[in-house]
Tab-separated table of C-alpha atoms in Angstrom:
chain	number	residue	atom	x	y	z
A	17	UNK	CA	-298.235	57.452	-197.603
A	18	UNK	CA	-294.666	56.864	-198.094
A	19	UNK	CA	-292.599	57.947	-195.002
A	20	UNK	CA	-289.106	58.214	-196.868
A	21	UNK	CA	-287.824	60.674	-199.560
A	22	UNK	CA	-284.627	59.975	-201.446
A	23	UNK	CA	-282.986	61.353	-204.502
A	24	UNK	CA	-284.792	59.984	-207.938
A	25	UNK	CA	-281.080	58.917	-209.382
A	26	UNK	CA	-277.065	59.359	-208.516
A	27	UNK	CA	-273.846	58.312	-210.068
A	28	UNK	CA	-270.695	56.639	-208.642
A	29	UNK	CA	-267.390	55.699	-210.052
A	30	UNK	CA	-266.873	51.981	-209.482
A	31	UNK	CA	-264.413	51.280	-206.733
A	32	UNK	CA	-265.361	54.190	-204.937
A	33	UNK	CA	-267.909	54.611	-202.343
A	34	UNK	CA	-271.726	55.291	-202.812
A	35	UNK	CA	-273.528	57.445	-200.074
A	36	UNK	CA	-277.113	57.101	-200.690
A	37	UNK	CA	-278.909	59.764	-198.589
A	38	UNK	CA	-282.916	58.891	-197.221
A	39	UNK	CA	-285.179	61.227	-195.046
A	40	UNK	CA	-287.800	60.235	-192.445
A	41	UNK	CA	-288.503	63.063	-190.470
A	42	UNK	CA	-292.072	61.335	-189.643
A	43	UNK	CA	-290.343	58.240	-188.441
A	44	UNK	CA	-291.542	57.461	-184.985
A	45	UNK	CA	-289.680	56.261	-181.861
A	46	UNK	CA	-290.398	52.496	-182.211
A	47	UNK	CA	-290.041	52.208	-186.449
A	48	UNK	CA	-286.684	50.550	-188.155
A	49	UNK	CA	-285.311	51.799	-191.210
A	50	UNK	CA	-284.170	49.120	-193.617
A	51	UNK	CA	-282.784	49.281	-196.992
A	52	UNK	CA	-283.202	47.079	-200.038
A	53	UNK	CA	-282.221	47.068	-203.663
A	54	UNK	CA	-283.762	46.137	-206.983
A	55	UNK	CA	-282.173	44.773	-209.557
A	56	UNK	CA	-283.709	45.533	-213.243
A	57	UNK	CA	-286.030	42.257	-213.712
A	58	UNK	CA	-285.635	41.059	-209.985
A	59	UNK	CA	-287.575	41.332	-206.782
A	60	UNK	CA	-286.109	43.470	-204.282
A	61	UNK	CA	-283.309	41.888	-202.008
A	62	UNK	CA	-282.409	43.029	-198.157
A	63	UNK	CA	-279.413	45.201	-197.528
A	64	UNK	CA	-279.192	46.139	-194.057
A	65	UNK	CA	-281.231	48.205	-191.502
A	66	UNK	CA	-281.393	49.681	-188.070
A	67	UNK	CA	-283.500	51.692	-185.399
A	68	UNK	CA	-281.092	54.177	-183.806
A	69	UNK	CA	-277.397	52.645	-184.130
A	70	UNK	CA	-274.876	52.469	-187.343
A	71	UNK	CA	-275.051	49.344	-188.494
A	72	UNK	CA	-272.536	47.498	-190.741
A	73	UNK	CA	-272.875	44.246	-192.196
A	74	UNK	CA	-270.814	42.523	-195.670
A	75	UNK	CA	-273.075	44.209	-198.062
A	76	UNK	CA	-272.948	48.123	-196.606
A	77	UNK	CA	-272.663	50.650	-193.344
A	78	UNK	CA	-275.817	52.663	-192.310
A	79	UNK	CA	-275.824	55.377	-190.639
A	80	UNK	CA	-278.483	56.846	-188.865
A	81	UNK	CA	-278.628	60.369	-187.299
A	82	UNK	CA	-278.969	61.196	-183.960
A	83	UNK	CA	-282.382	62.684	-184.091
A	84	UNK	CA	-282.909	59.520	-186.376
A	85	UNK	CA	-285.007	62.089	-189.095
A	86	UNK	CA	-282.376	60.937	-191.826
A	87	UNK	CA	-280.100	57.655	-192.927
A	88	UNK	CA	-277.348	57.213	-195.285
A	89	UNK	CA	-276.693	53.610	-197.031
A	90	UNK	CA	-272.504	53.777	-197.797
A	91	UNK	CA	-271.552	50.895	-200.157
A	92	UNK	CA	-268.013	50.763	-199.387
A	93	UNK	CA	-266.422	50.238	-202.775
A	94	UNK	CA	-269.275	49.843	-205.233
A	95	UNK	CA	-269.096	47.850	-208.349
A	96	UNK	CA	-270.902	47.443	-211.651
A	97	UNK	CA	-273.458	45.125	-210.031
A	98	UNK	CA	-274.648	47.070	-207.779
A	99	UNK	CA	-276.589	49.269	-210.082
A	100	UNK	CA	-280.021	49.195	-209.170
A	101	UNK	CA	-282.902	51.085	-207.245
A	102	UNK	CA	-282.161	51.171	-203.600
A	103	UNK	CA	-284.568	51.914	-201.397
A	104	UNK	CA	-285.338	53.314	-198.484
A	105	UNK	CA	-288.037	51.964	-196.431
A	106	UNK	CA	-289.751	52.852	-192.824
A	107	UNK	CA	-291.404	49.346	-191.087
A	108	UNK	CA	-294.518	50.848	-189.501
A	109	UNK	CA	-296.881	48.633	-187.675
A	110	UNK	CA	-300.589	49.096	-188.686
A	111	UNK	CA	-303.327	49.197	-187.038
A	112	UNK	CA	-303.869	45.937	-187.934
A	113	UNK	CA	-301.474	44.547	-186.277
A	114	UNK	CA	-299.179	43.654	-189.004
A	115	UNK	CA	-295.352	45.115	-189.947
A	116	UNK	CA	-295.438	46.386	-193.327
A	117	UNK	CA	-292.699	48.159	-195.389
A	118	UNK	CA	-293.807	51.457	-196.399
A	119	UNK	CA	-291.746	52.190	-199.501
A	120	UNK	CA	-291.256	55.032	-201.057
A	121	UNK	CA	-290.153	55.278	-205.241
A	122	UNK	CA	-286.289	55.010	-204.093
A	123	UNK	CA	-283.141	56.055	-205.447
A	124	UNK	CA	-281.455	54.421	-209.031
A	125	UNK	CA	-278.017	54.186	-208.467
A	126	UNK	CA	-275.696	53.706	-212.114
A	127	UNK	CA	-272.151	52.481	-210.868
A	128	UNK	CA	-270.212	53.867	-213.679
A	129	UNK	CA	-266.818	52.357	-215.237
B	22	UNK	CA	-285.684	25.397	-204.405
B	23	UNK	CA	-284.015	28.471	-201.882
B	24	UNK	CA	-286.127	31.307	-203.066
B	25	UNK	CA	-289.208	32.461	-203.745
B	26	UNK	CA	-290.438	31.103	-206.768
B	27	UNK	CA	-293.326	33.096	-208.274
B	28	UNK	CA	-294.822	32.180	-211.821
B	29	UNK	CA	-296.228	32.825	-214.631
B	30	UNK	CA	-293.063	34.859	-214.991
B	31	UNK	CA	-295.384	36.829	-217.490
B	32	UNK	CA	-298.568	37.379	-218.370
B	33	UNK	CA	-300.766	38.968	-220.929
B	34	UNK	CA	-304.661	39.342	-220.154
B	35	UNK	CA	-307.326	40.845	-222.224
B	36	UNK	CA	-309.596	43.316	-220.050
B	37	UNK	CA	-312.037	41.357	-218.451
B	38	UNK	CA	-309.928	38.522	-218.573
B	39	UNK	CA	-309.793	36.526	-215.083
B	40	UNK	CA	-306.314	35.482	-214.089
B	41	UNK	CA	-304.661	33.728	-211.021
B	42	UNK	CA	-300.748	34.464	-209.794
B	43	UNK	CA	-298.695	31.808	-207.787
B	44	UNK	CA	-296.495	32.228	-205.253
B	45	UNK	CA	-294.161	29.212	-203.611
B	46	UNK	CA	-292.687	31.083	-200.658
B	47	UNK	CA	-289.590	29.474	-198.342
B	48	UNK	CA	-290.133	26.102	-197.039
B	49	UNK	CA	-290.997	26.884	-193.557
B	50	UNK	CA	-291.967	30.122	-194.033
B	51	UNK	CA	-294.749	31.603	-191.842
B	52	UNK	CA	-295.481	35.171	-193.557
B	53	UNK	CA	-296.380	35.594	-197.076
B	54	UNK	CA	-296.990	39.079	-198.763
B	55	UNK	CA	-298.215	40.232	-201.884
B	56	UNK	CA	-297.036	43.510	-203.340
B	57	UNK	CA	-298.050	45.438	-206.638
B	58	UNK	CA	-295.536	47.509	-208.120
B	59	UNK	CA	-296.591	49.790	-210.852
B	60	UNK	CA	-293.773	50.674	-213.266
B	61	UNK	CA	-291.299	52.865	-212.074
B	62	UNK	CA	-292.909	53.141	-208.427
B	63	UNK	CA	-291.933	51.198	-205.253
B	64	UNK	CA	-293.977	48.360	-204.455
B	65	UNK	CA	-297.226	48.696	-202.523
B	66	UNK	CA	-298.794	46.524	-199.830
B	67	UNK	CA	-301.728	44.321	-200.878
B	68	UNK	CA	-302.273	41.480	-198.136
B	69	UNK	CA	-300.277	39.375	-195.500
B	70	UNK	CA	-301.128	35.850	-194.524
B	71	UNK	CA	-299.580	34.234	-191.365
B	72	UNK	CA	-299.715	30.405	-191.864
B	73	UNK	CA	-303.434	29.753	-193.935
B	74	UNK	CA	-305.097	32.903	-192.127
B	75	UNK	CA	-305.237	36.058	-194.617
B	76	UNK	CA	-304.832	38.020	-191.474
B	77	UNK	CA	-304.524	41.462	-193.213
B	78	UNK	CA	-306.121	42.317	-196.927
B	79	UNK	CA	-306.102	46.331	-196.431
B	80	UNK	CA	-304.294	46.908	-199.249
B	81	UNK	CA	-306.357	45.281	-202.197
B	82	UNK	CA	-307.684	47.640	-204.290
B	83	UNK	CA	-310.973	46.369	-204.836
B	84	UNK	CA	-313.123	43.230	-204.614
B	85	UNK	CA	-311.792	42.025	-207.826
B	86	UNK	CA	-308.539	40.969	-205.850
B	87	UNK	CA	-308.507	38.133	-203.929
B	88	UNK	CA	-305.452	36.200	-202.223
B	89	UNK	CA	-305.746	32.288	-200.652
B	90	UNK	CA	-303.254	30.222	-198.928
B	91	UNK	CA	-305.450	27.294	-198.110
B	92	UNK	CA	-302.346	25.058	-196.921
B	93	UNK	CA	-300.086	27.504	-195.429
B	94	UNK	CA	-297.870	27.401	-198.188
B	95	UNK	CA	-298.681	28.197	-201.773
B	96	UNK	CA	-300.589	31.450	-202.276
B	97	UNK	CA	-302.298	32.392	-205.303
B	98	UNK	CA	-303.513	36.255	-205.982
B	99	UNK	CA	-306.843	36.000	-208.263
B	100	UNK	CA	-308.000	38.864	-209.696
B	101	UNK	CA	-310.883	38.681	-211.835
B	102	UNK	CA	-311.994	41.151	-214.763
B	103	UNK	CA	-309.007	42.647	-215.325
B	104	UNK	CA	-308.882	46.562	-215.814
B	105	UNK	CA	-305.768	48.195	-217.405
B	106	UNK	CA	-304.646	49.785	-214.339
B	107	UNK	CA	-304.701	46.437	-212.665
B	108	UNK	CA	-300.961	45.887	-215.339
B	109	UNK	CA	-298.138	46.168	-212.533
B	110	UNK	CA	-295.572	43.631	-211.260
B	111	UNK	CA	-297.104	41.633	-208.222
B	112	UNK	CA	-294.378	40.672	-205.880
B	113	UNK	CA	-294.936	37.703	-203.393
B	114	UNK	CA	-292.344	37.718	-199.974
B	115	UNK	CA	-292.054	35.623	-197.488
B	116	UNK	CA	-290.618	35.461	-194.238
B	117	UNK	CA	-289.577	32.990	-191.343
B	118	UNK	CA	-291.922	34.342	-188.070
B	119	UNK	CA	-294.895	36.224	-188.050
B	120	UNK	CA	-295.241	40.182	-188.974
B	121	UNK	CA	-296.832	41.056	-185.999
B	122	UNK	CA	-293.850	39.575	-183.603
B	123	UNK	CA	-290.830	40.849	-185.682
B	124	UNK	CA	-289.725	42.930	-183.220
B	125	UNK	CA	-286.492	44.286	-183.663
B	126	UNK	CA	-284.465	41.428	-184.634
B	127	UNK	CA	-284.056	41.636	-188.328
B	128	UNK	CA	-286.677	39.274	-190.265
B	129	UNK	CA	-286.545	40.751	-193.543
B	130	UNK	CA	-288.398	39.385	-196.048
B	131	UNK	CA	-286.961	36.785	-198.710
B	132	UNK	CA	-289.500	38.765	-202.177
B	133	UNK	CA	-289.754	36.736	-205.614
B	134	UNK	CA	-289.070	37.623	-208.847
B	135	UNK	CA	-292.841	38.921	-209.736
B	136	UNK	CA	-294.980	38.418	-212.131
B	137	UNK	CA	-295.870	41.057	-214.677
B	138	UNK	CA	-298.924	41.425	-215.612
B	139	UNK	CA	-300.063	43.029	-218.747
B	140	UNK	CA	-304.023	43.944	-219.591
B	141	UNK	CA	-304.574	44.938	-222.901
């Protein structure tokens, strides 16, 4: 069961900043959030993530409330290329044993011109 | 090469076709996953290796699916008698340490292109 909910699509004008909002009320104590985007045609690549702290790295700021139920991705200034599904994902460890991204169907950004 | 490198790029299979999916993860890499992702969905767990050891195959849908690693480096996904709800990208990902001592330090995983497989 996918542990995050995010908006199907948004818009942004390009050189302006793009605040992609995530939920994971269901996220327990010990889980990260991390973030990753898909390109049309491309496997998805790592953006940033974080357990209870913002976090900012060259790619993108996330924030992370304090009751850490809900994240927002900010791409500072986003461009034409960074149109793609961005998504939202809770690392749960299974019962196996094993960290797995739980992903949910994520959000399509369109940086328009 | 740097990436993951994941071919065919495409494929077409006629139902009850058998077909095999190769994945050459990182150089070094421990972890390799495989991931289906149905169009317009987020991609879903199918199995984990750690080294040659399929240590976790939970998420393969039936016993037509079946994953190897028999080196520790390239892993092929088999699945045999293809259905038409078996068409889906399958995404392979690798990673530098082991899933189950990630911790918190970031180890995200490096994913290929996919393949996209098409039963008709």
């Amino acid at each position: 069961d996918a542990k995050t909910t995010q908006p199907p699509s948004m818009d942004c004008a390009e050189g302006r900043a793009a605040n992609l909002p995530c939920n994971h009320s269901t996220i327990s104590g010990n889980e990260y959030v991390y973030w990753y985007r898909q390109i049309h045609s491309q496997g998805p690549q790592y953006i940033i993530h974080g357990l209870k702290n913002n976090e900012t790295n060259e790619m993108a700021s996330l924030i992370i409330t304090e009751d850490r139920k809900s994240s927002t991705l900010i791409l500072p200034h986003a461009t034409l290329r960074d149109t793609a599904v961005y998504y939202c994902i809770v690392r749960v460890l299974d019962t196996s044993g094993t960290y797995k991204y739980i992903f949910g169907t994520g959000t399509r950004l369109k940086v328009l011109a | 090469g740097a990436g993951v490198s994941q071919s065919p790029r495409y494929k077409v299979a006629k139902r009850g076709q058998d077909v095999a999916l190769r994945c050459d993860p990182i150089s070094g890499h421990v972890s390799l996953f495989w991931y289906q992702q149905a169009l317009g969905q987020g991609p879903e767990f199918l199995t984990y290796f750690q080294n040659e050891a399929q240590l976790d195959k939970s998420g393969l849908p039936s016993d037509r699916f079946f994953a190897e690693r028999p080196e520790g480096s390239v892993s092929t996904l088999k699945i045999q008698r293809t259905q038409q709800e078996d068409s889906a990208v399958y995404l392979c990902a690798s990673s530098l340490v082991t899933a189950a001592g990630q911790g918190g330090t970031n180890y995200g995983y490096t994913f290929g292109s996919g393949t996209r497989l098409t039963v008709v």
